[in-house]
PDB file of C-alpha atoms in Angstrom:
ATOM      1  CA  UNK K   1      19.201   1.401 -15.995  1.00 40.00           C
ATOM      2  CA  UNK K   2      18.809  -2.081 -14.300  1.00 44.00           C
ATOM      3  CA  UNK K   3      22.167  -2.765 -13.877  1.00 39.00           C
ATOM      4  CA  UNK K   4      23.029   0.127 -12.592  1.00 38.00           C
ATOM      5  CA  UNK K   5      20.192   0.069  -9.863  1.00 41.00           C
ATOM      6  CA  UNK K   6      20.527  -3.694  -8.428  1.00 44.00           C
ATOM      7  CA  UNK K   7      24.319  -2.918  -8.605  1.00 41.00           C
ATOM      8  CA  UNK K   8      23.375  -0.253  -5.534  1.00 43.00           C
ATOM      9  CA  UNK K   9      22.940  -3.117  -3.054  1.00 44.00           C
ATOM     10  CA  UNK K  10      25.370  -6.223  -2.720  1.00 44.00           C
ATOM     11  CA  UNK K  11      24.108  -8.515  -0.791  1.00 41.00           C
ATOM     12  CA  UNK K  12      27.300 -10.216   0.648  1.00 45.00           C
ATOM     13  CA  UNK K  13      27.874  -6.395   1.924  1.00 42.00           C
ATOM     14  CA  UNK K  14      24.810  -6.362   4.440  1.00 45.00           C
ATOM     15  CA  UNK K  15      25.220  -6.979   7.906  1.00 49.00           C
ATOM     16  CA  UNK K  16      23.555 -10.100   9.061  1.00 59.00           C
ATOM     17  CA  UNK K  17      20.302  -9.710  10.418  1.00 85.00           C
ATOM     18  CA  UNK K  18      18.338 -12.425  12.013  1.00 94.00           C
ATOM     19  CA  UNK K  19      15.576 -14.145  10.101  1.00 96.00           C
ATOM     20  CA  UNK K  20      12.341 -12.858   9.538  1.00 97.00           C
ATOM     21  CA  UNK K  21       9.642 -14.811  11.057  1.00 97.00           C
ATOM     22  CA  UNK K  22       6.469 -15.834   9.281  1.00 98.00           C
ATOM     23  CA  UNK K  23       4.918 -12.654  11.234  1.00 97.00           C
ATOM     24  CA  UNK K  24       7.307 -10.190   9.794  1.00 97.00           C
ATOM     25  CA  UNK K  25       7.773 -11.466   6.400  1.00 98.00           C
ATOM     26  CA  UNK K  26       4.075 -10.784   5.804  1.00 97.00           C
ATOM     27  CA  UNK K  27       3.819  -7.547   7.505  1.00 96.00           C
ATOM     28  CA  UNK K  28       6.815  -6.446   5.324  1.00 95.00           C
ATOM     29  CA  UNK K  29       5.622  -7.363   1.675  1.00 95.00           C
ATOM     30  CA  UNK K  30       1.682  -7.290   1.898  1.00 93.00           C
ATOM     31  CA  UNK K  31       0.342  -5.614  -0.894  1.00 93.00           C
ATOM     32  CA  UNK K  32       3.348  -4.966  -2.441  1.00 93.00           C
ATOM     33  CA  UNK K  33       4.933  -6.314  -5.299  1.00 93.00           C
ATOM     34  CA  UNK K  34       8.618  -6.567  -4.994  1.00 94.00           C
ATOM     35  CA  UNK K  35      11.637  -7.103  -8.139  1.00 94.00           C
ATOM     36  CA  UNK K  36      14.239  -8.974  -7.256  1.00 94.00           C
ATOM     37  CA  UNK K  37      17.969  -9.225  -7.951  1.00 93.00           C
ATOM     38  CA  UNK K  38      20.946 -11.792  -7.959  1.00 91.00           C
ATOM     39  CA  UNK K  39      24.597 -10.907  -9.523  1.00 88.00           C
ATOM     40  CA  UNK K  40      23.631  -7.702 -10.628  1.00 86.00           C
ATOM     41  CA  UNK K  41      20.752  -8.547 -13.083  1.00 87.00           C
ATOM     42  CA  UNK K  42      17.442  -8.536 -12.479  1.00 87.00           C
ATOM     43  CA  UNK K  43      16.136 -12.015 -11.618  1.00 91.00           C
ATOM     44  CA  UNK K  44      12.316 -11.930 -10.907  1.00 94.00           C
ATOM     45  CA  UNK K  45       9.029 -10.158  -9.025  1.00 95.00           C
ATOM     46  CA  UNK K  46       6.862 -11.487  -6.734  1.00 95.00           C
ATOM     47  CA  UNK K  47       3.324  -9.934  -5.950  1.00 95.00           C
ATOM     48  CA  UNK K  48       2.704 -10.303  -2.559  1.00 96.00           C
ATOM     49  CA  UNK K  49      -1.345 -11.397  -1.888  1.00 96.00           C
ATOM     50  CA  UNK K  50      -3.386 -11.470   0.925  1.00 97.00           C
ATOM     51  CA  UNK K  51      -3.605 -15.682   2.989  1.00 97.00           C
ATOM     52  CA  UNK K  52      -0.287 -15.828   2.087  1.00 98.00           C
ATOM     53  CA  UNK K  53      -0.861 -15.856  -1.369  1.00 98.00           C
ATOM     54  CA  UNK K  54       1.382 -14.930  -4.148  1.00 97.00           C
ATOM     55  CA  UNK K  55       1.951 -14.484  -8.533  1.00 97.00           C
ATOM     56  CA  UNK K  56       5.749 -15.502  -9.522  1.00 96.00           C
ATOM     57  CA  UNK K  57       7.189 -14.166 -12.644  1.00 95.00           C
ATOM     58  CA  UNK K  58      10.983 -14.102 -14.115  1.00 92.00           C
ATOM     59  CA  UNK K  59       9.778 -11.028 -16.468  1.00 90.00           C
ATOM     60  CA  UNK K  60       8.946 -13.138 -19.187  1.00 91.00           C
ATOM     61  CA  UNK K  61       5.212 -12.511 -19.210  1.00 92.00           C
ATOM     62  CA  UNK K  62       4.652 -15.869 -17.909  1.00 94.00           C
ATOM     63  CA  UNK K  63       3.334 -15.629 -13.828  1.00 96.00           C
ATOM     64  CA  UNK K  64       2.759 -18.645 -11.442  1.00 96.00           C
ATOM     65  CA  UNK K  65       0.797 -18.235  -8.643  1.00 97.00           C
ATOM     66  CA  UNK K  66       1.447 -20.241  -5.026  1.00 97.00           C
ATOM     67  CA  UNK K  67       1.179 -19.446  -1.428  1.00 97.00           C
ATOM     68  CA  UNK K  68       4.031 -19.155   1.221  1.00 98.00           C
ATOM     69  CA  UNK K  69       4.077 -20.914   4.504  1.00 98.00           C
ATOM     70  CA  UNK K  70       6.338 -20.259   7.828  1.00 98.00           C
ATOM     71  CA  UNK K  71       8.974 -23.595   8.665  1.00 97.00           C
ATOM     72  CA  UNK K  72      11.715 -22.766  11.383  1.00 96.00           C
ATOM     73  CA  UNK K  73      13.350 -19.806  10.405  1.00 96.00           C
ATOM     74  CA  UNK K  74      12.354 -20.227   6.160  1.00 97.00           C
ATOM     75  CA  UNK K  75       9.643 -19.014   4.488  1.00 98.00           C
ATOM     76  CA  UNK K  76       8.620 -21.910   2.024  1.00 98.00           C
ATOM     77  CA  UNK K  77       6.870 -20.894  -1.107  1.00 98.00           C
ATOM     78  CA  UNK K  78       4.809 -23.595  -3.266  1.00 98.00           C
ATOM     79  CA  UNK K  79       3.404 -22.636  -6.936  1.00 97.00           C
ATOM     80  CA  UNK K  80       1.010 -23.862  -9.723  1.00 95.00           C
ATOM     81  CA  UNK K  81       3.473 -25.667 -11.632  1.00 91.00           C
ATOM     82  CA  UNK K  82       6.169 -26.771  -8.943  1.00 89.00           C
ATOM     83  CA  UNK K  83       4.693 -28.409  -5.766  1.00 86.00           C
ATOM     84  CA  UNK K  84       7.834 -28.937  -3.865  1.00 95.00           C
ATOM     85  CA  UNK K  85       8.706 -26.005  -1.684  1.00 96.00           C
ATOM     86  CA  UNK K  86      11.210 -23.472  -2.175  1.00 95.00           C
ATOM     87  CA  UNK K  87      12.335 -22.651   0.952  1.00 97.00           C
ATOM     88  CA  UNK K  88      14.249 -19.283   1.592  1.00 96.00           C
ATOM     89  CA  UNK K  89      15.475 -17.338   5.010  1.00 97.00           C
ATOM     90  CA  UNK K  90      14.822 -13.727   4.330  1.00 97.00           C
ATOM     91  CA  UNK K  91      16.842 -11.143   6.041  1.00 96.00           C
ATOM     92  CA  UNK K  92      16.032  -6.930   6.226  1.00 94.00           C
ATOM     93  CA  UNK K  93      18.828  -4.988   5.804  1.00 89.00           C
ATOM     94  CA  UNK K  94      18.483  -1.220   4.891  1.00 87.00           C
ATOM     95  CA  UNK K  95      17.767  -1.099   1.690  1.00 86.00           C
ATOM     96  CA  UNK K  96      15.140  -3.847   1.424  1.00 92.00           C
ATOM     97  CA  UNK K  97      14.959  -7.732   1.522  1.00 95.00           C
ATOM     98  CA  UNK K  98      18.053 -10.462   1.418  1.00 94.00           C
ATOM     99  CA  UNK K  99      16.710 -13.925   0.167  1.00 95.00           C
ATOM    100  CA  UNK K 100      19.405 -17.165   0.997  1.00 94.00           C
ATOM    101  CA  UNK K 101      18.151 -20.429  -0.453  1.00 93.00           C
ATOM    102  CA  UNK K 102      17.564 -22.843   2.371  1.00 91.00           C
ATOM    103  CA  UNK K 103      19.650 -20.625   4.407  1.00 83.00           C
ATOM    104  CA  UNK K 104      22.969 -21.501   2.999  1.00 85.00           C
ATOM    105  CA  UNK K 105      25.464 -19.142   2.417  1.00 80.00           C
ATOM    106  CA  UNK K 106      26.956 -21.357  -0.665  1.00 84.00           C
ATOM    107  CA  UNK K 107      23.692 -21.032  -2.630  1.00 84.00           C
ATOM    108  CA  UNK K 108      21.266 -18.405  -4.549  1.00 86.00           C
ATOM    109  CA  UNK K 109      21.156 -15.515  -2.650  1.00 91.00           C
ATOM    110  CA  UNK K 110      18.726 -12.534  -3.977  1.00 93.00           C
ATOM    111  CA  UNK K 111      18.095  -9.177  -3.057  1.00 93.00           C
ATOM    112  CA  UNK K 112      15.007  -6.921  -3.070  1.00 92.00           C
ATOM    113  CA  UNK K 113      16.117  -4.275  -5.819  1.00 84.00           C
ATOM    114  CA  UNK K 114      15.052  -0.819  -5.648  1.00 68.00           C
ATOM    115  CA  UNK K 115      12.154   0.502  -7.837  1.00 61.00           C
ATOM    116  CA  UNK K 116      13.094   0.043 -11.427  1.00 66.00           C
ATOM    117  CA  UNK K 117      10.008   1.926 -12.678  1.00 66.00           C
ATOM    118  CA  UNK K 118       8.409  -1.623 -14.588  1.00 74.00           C
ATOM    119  CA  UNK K 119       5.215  -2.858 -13.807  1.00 80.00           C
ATOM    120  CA  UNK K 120       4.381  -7.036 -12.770  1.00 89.00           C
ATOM    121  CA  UNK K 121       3.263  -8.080 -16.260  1.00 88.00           C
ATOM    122  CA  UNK K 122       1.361 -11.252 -16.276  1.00 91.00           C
ATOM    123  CA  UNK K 123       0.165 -12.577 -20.177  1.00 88.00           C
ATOM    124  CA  UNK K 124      -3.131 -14.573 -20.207  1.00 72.00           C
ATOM    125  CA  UNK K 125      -2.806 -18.365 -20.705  1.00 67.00           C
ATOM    126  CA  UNK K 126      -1.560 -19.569 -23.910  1.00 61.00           C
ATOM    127  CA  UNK K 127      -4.264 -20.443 -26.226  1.00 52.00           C
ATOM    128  CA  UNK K 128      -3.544 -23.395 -29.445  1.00 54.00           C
ATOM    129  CA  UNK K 129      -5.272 -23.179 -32.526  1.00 52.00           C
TER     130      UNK K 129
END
């Protein structure tokens, strides 16, 4: 059922759009909590807080949280366990979101996939004996 959903949007198809500012971005995803894709499979979901503020997760149960800041055209996120940004220029084509690493067209480029009917799940911290 994944598959077969991201596989509805290619994101070397879309049209080029011009980048989202800061402005937009946030207008755009808060409150929401968006899945994302990249080749097909389902890479990750964001939750999308107010400030700015959001919970990382590559579906494994295990969620970072961070906060996203505006830099030229790239929205820059910073989280919990990784302090150096990871910068991104996000693009809106019809069916949701385009994501380009640092804005270059030879990196990871992910796409807002649509609903996939799962749920953000975050487990609590892990706890030693």
């Amino acid at each position: 059922m994944r598959l077969a959903i991201l596989l509805t949007l290619s994101a070397k198809t879309a049209v080029a759009q011009p980048a989202l500012s800061g402005s937009e971005f946030d207008s755009y995803t808060q409150g929401k909590t968006l899945f994302y894709g990249f080749q097909g499979e389902v890479y990750g979901v964001e939750r999308y807080l107010p400030n700015r503020r959001v919970i990382w997760s590559f579906l494994d149960g295990n969620c970072k949280e961070g906060l996203w800041y505006e830099q030229g055209e790239q929205i820059c996120f910073i989280y919990e366990d990784r302090l150096d940004p990871q910068c991104w220029v996000f693009t809106q084509s019809d069916r949701g979101l385009i994501a380009q690493f640092e804005g270059d067209a030879d990196t990871t480029e992910l796409y807002e996939a649509e609903d996939i009917n799962e749920e953000m799940v975050c487990l609590g911290p892990e706890v030693g004996v």
